[in-house]
Tab-separated table of C-alpha atoms in Angstrom:
chain	number	residue	atom	x	y	z
G	73	MET	CA	0.002	0.000	0.002
G	74	LYS	CA	2.884	2.303	0.896
G	75	SER	CA	4.517	1.456	-2.446
G	76	LEU	CA	1.338	2.447	-4.287
G	77	GLY	CA	1.360	5.823	-2.505
G	78	GLU	CA	5.025	6.314	-3.409
G	79	LEU	CA	4.297	5.376	-7.027
G	80	ILE	CA	1.431	7.891	-7.270
G	81	SER	CA	3.618	10.582	-5.667
G	82	LEU	CA	6.410	9.871	-8.144
G	83	ALA	CA	3.972	9.984	-11.062
G	84	CYS	CA	2.462	13.275	-9.824
G	85	ARG	CA	5.910	14.770	-9.293
G	86	LEU	CA	7.212	13.816	-12.727
G	87	PHE	CA	3.963	14.903	-14.428
G	88	LEU	CA	4.059	18.340	-12.791
G	89	ALA	CA	7.803	18.653	-13.403
G	90	GLY	CA	7.320	17.934	-17.099
G	91	LEU	CA	4.409	20.324	-17.276
G	92	PHE	CA	6.239	23.233	-15.644
G	93	LEU	CA	9.489	22.641	-17.548
G	94	TRP	CA	7.610	22.455	-20.841
G	95	ALA	CA	5.662	25.606	-20.015
G	96	ALA	CA	8.745	27.504	-18.818
G	97	HIS	CA	11.090	26.648	-21.689
G	98	ASP	CA	9.814	29.158	-24.252
G	99	LYS	CA	8.956	31.795	-21.654
G	100	VAL	CA	12.485	31.810	-20.267
G	101	TRP	CA	14.168	31.690	-23.662
G	102	ASP	CA	11.975	34.346	-25.309
G	103	PRO	CA	10.999	36.747	-22.511
G	104	ALA	CA	9.762	39.456	-24.892
G	105	SER	CA	7.079	37.175	-26.362
G	106	PHE	CA	5.977	36.040	-22.931
G	107	ALA	CA	5.820	39.629	-21.685
G	108	ALA	CA	3.632	40.442	-24.685
G	109	ALA	CA	1.355	37.493	-23.792
G	110	VAL	CA	1.109	38.688	-20.169
G	111	SER	CA	0.322	42.250	-21.262
G	112	ARG	CA	-2.662	41.070	-23.321
G	113	TYR	CA	-4.580	40.366	-20.104
G	114	ASP	CA	-4.286	44.081	-19.251
G	115	LEU	CA	-4.148	43.349	-15.531
G	116	ILE	CA	-0.849	44.785	-14.330
G	117	PRO	CA	0.677	48.205	-15.016
G	118	MET	CA	3.108	48.396	-17.916
G	119	GLY	CA	6.114	49.066	-15.684
G	120	LEU	CA	5.570	45.719	-13.953
G	121	VAL	CA	4.797	43.544	-16.994
G	122	ASN	CA	8.403	42.678	-17.900
G	123	PRO	CA	9.681	42.017	-14.342
G	124	ALA	CA	6.575	40.009	-13.445
G	125	SER	CA	6.718	37.871	-16.599
G	126	VAL	CA	10.443	37.175	-16.162
G	127	LEU	CA	9.912	36.221	-12.516
G	128	LEU	CA	6.942	34.014	-13.393
G	129	ALA	CA	8.832	32.197	-16.158
G	130	TRP	CA	11.856	31.517	-13.981
G	131	LEU	CA	9.723	30.499	-11.035
G	132	GLU	CA	8.050	27.907	-13.241
G	133	LEU	CA	11.487	26.657	-14.297
G	134	VAL	CA	12.819	26.465	-10.722
G	135	VAL	CA	9.645	24.720	-9.515
G	136	GLY	CA	9.862	22.275	-12.429
G	137	LEU	CA	13.513	21.467	-11.699
G	138	CYS	CA	12.855	21.002	-7.975
G	139	LEU	CA	9.990	18.635	-8.753
G	140	LEU	CA	12.085	16.734	-11.267
G	141	VAL	CA	14.911	15.981	-8.845
G	142	GLY	CA	12.656	15.834	-5.795
G	143	LEU	CA	14.252	18.740	-3.965
G	144	ALA	CA	12.023	20.475	-1.389
G	145	THR	CA	9.076	18.676	-2.978
G	146	ARG	CA	6.437	20.056	-0.633
G	147	ALA	CA	7.546	23.633	-1.228
G	148	ALA	CA	7.634	23.045	-4.974
G	149	ALA	CA	4.168	21.479	-4.745
G	150	LEU	CA	2.950	24.495	-2.780
G	151	TRP	CA	4.268	26.846	-5.488
G	152	SER	CA	2.680	24.633	-8.154
G	153	ALA	CA	-0.670	24.802	-6.395
G	154	LEU	CA	-0.455	28.566	-5.901
G	155	LEU	CA	0.508	29.122	-9.533
G	156	LEU	CA	-2.252	26.842	-10.780
G	157	VAL	CA	-4.849	28.566	-8.603
G	158	PHE	CA	-3.662	31.888	-10.016
G	159	PHE	CA	-3.777	30.566	-13.594
G	160	THR	CA	-7.252	29.109	-13.049
G	161	GLY	CA	-8.501	32.472	-11.790
G	162	LEU	CA	-6.858	34.216	-14.716
G	163	MET	CA	-8.503	31.867	-17.217
G	164	ILE	CA	-11.911	32.399	-15.577
G	165	TYR	CA	-11.345	36.165	-15.863
G	166	ALA	CA	-10.366	35.716	-19.512
G	167	GLY	CA	-13.525	33.648	-20.060
G	168	MET	CA	-15.679	36.333	-18.425
G	169	THR	CA	-14.178	39.108	-20.540
G	170	GLY	CA	-14.385	36.988	-23.690
G	171	ALA	CA	-10.665	37.446	-24.368
G	172	GLY	CA	-10.319	34.562	-26.818
G	173	PHE	CA	-6.604	35.081	-27.470
G	174	ASP	CA	-3.871	32.492	-26.851
G	175	CYS	CA	-3.380	32.057	-23.117
G	176	GLY	CA	0.415	32.112	-23.413
G	177	CYS	CA	0.613	29.122	-21.069
G	178	PHE	CA	2.427	26.611	-23.284
G	179	PRO	CA	4.632	26.672	-26.390
G	180	GLY	CA	2.927	26.498	-29.769
G	181	GLU	CA	1.135	29.000	-31.913
G	182	ALA	CA	-2.357	29.876	-30.747
G	183	GLY	CA	-3.109	26.338	-29.617
G	184	HIS	CA	-4.387	27.150	-26.134
G	185	PRO	CA	-7.049	29.882	-26.089
G	186	ALA	CA	-7.648	31.614	-22.764
G	187	GLY	CA	-11.066	30.924	-21.290
G	188	TYR	CA	-13.190	28.484	-19.315
G	189	GLN	CA	-11.737	25.362	-20.966
G	190	ALA	CA	-8.237	26.419	-19.977
G	191	ALA	CA	-9.528	27.157	-16.459
G	192	LEU	CA	-10.867	23.597	-16.172
G	193	ARG	CA	-7.552	22.199	-17.438
G	194	ASP	CA	-5.604	24.215	-14.853
G	195	ALA	CA	-8.000	23.240	-12.074
G	196	LEU	CA	-7.482	19.548	-12.917
G	197	MET	CA	-3.717	20.038	-12.833
G	198	LEU	CA	-4.142	21.173	-9.240
G	199	LEU	CA	-4.924	17.616	-8.163
G	200	PRO	CA	-1.363	16.234	-8.471
G	201	ALA	CA	-0.017	19.358	-6.731
G	202	LEU	CA	-2.398	18.843	-3.816
G	203	TRP	CA	-1.490	15.151	-3.648
G	204	LEU	CA	2.213	16.094	-3.396
G	205	LEU	CA	1.489	18.581	-0.642
G	206	VAL	CA	0.095	15.743	1.455
G	207	LEU	CA	2.361	12.931	0.258
G	208	PRO	CA	5.539	14.238	-1.346
G	209	GLY	CA	7.051	10.743	-1.635
G	210	ARG	CA	10.708	9.722	-1.440
G	211	TRP	CA	11.221	7.638	-4.542
G	212	LEU	CA	13.927	9.128	-6.780
G	213	ALA	CA	13.890	12.242	-4.622
G	214	LEU	CA	16.944	14.160	-3.427
G	215	THR	CA	15.244	15.392	-0.263
G	216	GLY	CA	14.200	11.915	0.837
G	217	ARG	CA	17.701	10.518	0.291
G	218	ARG	CA	19.328	13.339	2.181
G	219	ARG	CA	16.954	12.904	5.082
G	220	LYS	CA	17.666	9.161	5.197
G	221	HIS	CA	21.386	9.908	5.147
G	222	SER	CA	21.134	12.452	7.951
G	223	ASP	CA	19.024	9.986	9.975
G	224	ARG	CA	21.802	7.443	9.621
G	225	LEU	CA	24.380	9.981	10.733
G	226	THR	CA	22.332	10.878	13.768
G	227	LEU	CA	22.064	7.219	14.709
G	228	SER	CA	25.784	6.626	14.331
G	229	VAL	CA	26.521	9.596	16.577
E	129	MET	CA	2.361	18.974	9.869
E	130	SER	CA	4.609	20.352	12.629
E	131	ARG	CA	5.526	24.010	13.007
E	132	GLY	CA	9.101	23.208	12.064
E	133	GLN	CA	7.978	21.521	8.848
E	134	SER	CA	5.787	24.497	7.942
E	135	SER	CA	8.666	26.885	8.517
E	136	TYR	CA	10.935	24.700	6.363
E	137	ILE	CA	8.375	24.689	3.524
E	138	LEU	CA	7.906	28.464	3.695
E	139	LEU	CA	11.657	29.019	3.779
E	140	SER	CA	12.106	26.712	0.773
E	141	CYS	CA	9.392	28.652	-1.072
E	142	MET	CA	11.199	31.922	-0.391
E	143	VAL	CA	14.514	30.432	-1.562
E	144	MET	CA	12.855	29.243	-4.800
E	145	LEU	CA	11.440	32.707	-5.396
E	146	LEU	CA	14.819	34.295	-4.727
E	147	VAL	CA	16.629	31.859	-7.040
E	148	ALA	CA	14.047	32.552	-9.774
E	149	ALA	CA	14.449	36.321	-9.355
E	150	VAL	CA	18.270	36.232	-9.389
E	151	ALA	CA	18.447	33.789	-12.307
E	152	GLY	CA	15.858	35.763	-14.293
E	153	LEU	CA	17.691	39.021	-13.685
E	154	ALA	CA	21.062	37.523	-14.631
E	155	PHE	CA	19.662	35.892	-17.768
E	156	ASN	CA	18.038	39.141	-18.855
E	157	LEU	CA	21.202	41.128	-18.284
E	158	LEU	CA	23.590	38.662	-19.910
E	159	THR	CA	21.717	37.370	-22.946
E	160	PRO	CA	20.793	39.298	-26.103
E	161	GLN	CA	17.124	38.260	-25.926
E	162	GLY	CA	16.756	39.753	-22.428
E	163	VAL	CA	14.060	42.373	-21.894
E	164	GLY	CA	14.453	45.671	-20.081
E	165	TRP	CA	12.260	47.061	-17.344
E	166	THR	CA	9.882	48.455	-19.950
E	167	PRO	CA	9.506	47.630	-23.677
E	168	SER	CA	11.908	49.444	-26.031
E	169	HIS	CA	9.060	51.397	-27.652
E	170	VAL	CA	8.552	53.052	-24.267
E	171	SER	CA	12.110	53.230	-22.917
E	172	ARG	CA	13.726	54.297	-26.216
E	173	PRO	CA	10.907	55.966	-28.181
E	174	LEU	CA	11.485	57.044	-31.774
E	175	TRP	CA	8.191	58.950	-31.809
E	176	SER	CA	7.039	62.191	-30.208
E	177	ALA	CA	4.167	62.551	-27.771
E	178	VAL	CA	1.378	65.057	-28.361
E	179	ASP	CA	-1.554	66.059	-26.206
E	180	LEU	CA	-5.173	66.027	-27.312
E	181	ALA	CA	-5.238	69.617	-28.591
E	182	GLN	CA	-2.032	69.120	-30.567
E	183	ALA	CA	-3.364	65.879	-32.050
E	184	ALA	CA	-6.587	67.624	-33.132
E	185	GLN	CA	-4.563	70.458	-34.681
E	186	LEU	CA	-2.327	67.972	-36.509
E	187	GLN	CA	-5.425	66.248	-37.900
E	188	LYS	CA	-6.753	69.627	-39.056
E	189	ASP	CA	-3.451	70.182	-40.840
E	190	GLY	CA	-3.845	66.914	-42.718
E	191	ALA	CA	-2.284	64.321	-40.398
E	192	LEU	CA	-3.762	60.831	-40.575
E	193	LEU	CA	-5.081	59.291	-37.371
E	194	VAL	CA	-4.200	55.646	-36.646
E	195	ASP	CA	-6.253	53.654	-34.155
E	196	ALA	CA	-3.922	51.061	-32.575
E	197	ARG	CA	-6.625	49.263	-30.580
E	198	ASP	CA	-7.960	45.797	-31.367
E	199	PRO	CA	-10.313	45.659	-34.355
E	200	GLY	CA	-13.308	44.900	-32.103
E	201	ASP	CA	-12.856	48.193	-30.253
E	202	TYR	CA	-12.246	50.030	-33.527
E	203	LYS	CA	-15.512	48.751	-34.978
E	204	LEU	CA	-17.469	49.997	-31.948
E	205	ALA	CA	-16.137	53.552	-32.082
E	206	ARG	CA	-13.190	55.447	-33.496
E	207	ALA	CA	-11.983	58.964	-34.105
E	208	ALA	CA	-13.448	60.154	-37.408
E	209	GLY	CA	-11.052	59.456	-40.249
E	210	ALA	CA	-8.878	57.013	-38.283
E	211	VAL	CA	-7.569	53.811	-39.835
E	212	ASN	CA	-7.021	50.647	-37.799
E	213	LEU	CA	-3.469	49.380	-37.494
E	214	TYR	CA	-2.648	47.247	-34.453
E	215	PRO	CA	0.646	45.646	-33.410
E	216	GLU	CA	-0.366	41.967	-33.658
E	217	GLU	CA	-1.191	42.255	-37.384
E	218	PHE	CA	1.183	45.050	-38.301
E	219	ASP	CA	3.135	42.994	-40.857
E	220	LEU	CA	-0.079	41.956	-42.551
E	221	LEU	CA	-1.713	45.401	-42.574
E	222	TRP	CA	1.308	47.515	-43.439
E	223	PRO	CA	1.345	46.594	-47.149
E	224	LEU	CA	-2.314	47.639	-47.378
E	225	LEU	CA	-2.099	50.854	-45.357
E	226	GLY	CA	1.521	51.777	-46.024
E	227	PRO	CA	0.959	53.786	-49.238
E	228	THR	CA	-1.763	55.925	-47.603
E	229	LEU	CA	0.297	56.488	-44.480
E	230	ARG	CA	3.373	57.416	-46.497
E	231	GLN	CA	1.392	60.106	-48.337
E	232	ALA	CA	0.138	61.727	-45.132
E	233	PRO	CA	2.126	64.770	-43.909
E	234	ALA	CA	2.111	63.304	-40.379
E	235	VAL	CA	0.641	60.340	-38.497
E	236	VAL	CA	-0.947	60.485	-35.055
E	237	VAL	CA	-1.450	57.154	-33.274
E	238	TYR	CA	-3.796	56.619	-30.372
E	239	GLY	CA	-4.898	53.638	-28.266
E	240	ARG	CA	-5.313	52.372	-24.747
E	241	TYR	CA	-2.684	52.519	-22.030
E	242	PHE	CA	-2.326	50.144	-19.099
E	243	SER	CA	-0.423	46.854	-19.352
E	244	ARG	CA	0.630	47.667	-22.888
E	245	TRP	CA	0.725	50.707	-25.045
E	246	PRO	CA	-0.112	49.549	-28.562
E	247	ALA	CA	-0.092	53.125	-29.863
E	248	ALA	CA	3.566	53.525	-28.881
E	249	GLN	CA	4.341	50.115	-30.339
E	250	VAL	CA	2.692	50.941	-33.675
E	251	ALA	CA	4.385	54.362	-33.732
E	252	GLN	CA	7.752	52.690	-33.222
E	253	LEU	CA	7.025	50.232	-36.030
E	254	LEU	CA	5.980	53.084	-38.323
E	255	ARG	CA	9.268	54.863	-37.614
E	256	GLY	CA	10.990	51.606	-38.463
E	257	GLN	CA	9.246	51.690	-41.860
E	258	GLY	CA	10.816	55.084	-42.572
E	259	LEU	CA	7.974	57.446	-41.622
E	260	THR	CA	9.434	60.539	-40.013
E	261	LYS	CA	6.558	62.505	-38.534
E	262	VAL	CA	4.967	60.006	-36.173
E	263	TYR	CA	3.228	61.149	-33.011
E	264	VAL	CA	1.513	59.334	-30.150
E	265	MET	CA	-1.514	60.987	-28.633
E	266	LEU	CA	-1.408	61.079	-24.814
E	267	GLY	CA	-5.049	60.259	-24.285
E	268	GLU	CA	-7.646	57.692	-25.180
E	269	LEU	CA	-10.643	57.777	-27.487
E	270	SER	CA	-12.900	58.636	-24.526
E	271	ASP	CA	-10.820	61.784	-23.922
E	272	TRP	CA	-11.093	62.625	-27.618
E	273	GLN	CA	-14.867	62.205	-27.406
E	274	LYS	CA	-15.133	64.249	-24.169
E	275	ALA	CA	-13.273	67.102	-25.872
E	276	GLY	CA	-16.073	67.203	-28.447
E	277	LEU	CA	-13.890	65.957	-31.273
E	278	PRO	CA	-15.601	63.879	-33.988
E	279	VAL	CA	-16.116	60.165	-33.326
E	280	LYS	CA	-17.523	57.644	-35.755
E	281	THR	CA	-19.782	54.870	-34.495
E	282	PRO	CA	-21.551	52.213	-36.570
E	283	ARG	CA	-24.978	53.187	-37.856
E	284	ARG	CA	-27.904	51.438	-36.214
E	285	LYS	CA	-29.959	49.371	-38.596
E	286	ARG	CA	-33.585	50.426	-38.887
E	287	PRO	CA	-35.960	47.800	-37.527
């Protein structure tokens, strides 16, 4: 039973890691395009669009990397959940205003329109993040290994 | 979850945010594709800004008005005589509107201003196409309308 929990945690971690790394890749590499995508929502003042979009892109990358290697998994899961809640809200707002433009969430040309469908997708992606908050798992995780190692050291002392 | 665990998670979250901020800043400073604090059409403008009265005077003197808002907004209302040229479709629309804009003695661009400033972006692109007298109006269509300047709205169909 414990193995099943670990397996689900590992699957959730790798799924979210892949998702965030995929989403972050283009945003980090082409910050001007991502800033333009952020500005289309017309939610934050122009002076903050570039810094906010750069921070968001790199945060996605850092969270994705942490999830991939299993470093501070709970914190990474908490960031994932917070980001996904924010994205869900943003997509609902876009749906209410009838934006209709590309959400700027993932690479690809105009394949992901902002709106209610995207909100539902983001809300579903919350589930693995919530699972990891409760059960971060230790399989193939740096944090788990380090903790085991430190436990051993404590015992030997 | 113990208090210690919660503190560890919050601390890790802060470290992640800090790493993202430092890495993002470094990447933007060190790579050619990095972006500045504001877009180049705002930080290094090639256009001149004009107020509402100056824009109206320029139009009187023969300047062409360019509406840089999305086509949906343009269809609802626009300054009389304005043509629609917006950043997202600039490359597509320029060949159609370019000859008219080149003939005009000056071009005044207007649009909205909050997260982005499409008027400034279009003005910058027009300068890039070789137009010399390009101005951005510091004001929106509502200000234009409030000043009693002519606005064109679609005619209502008779029932």
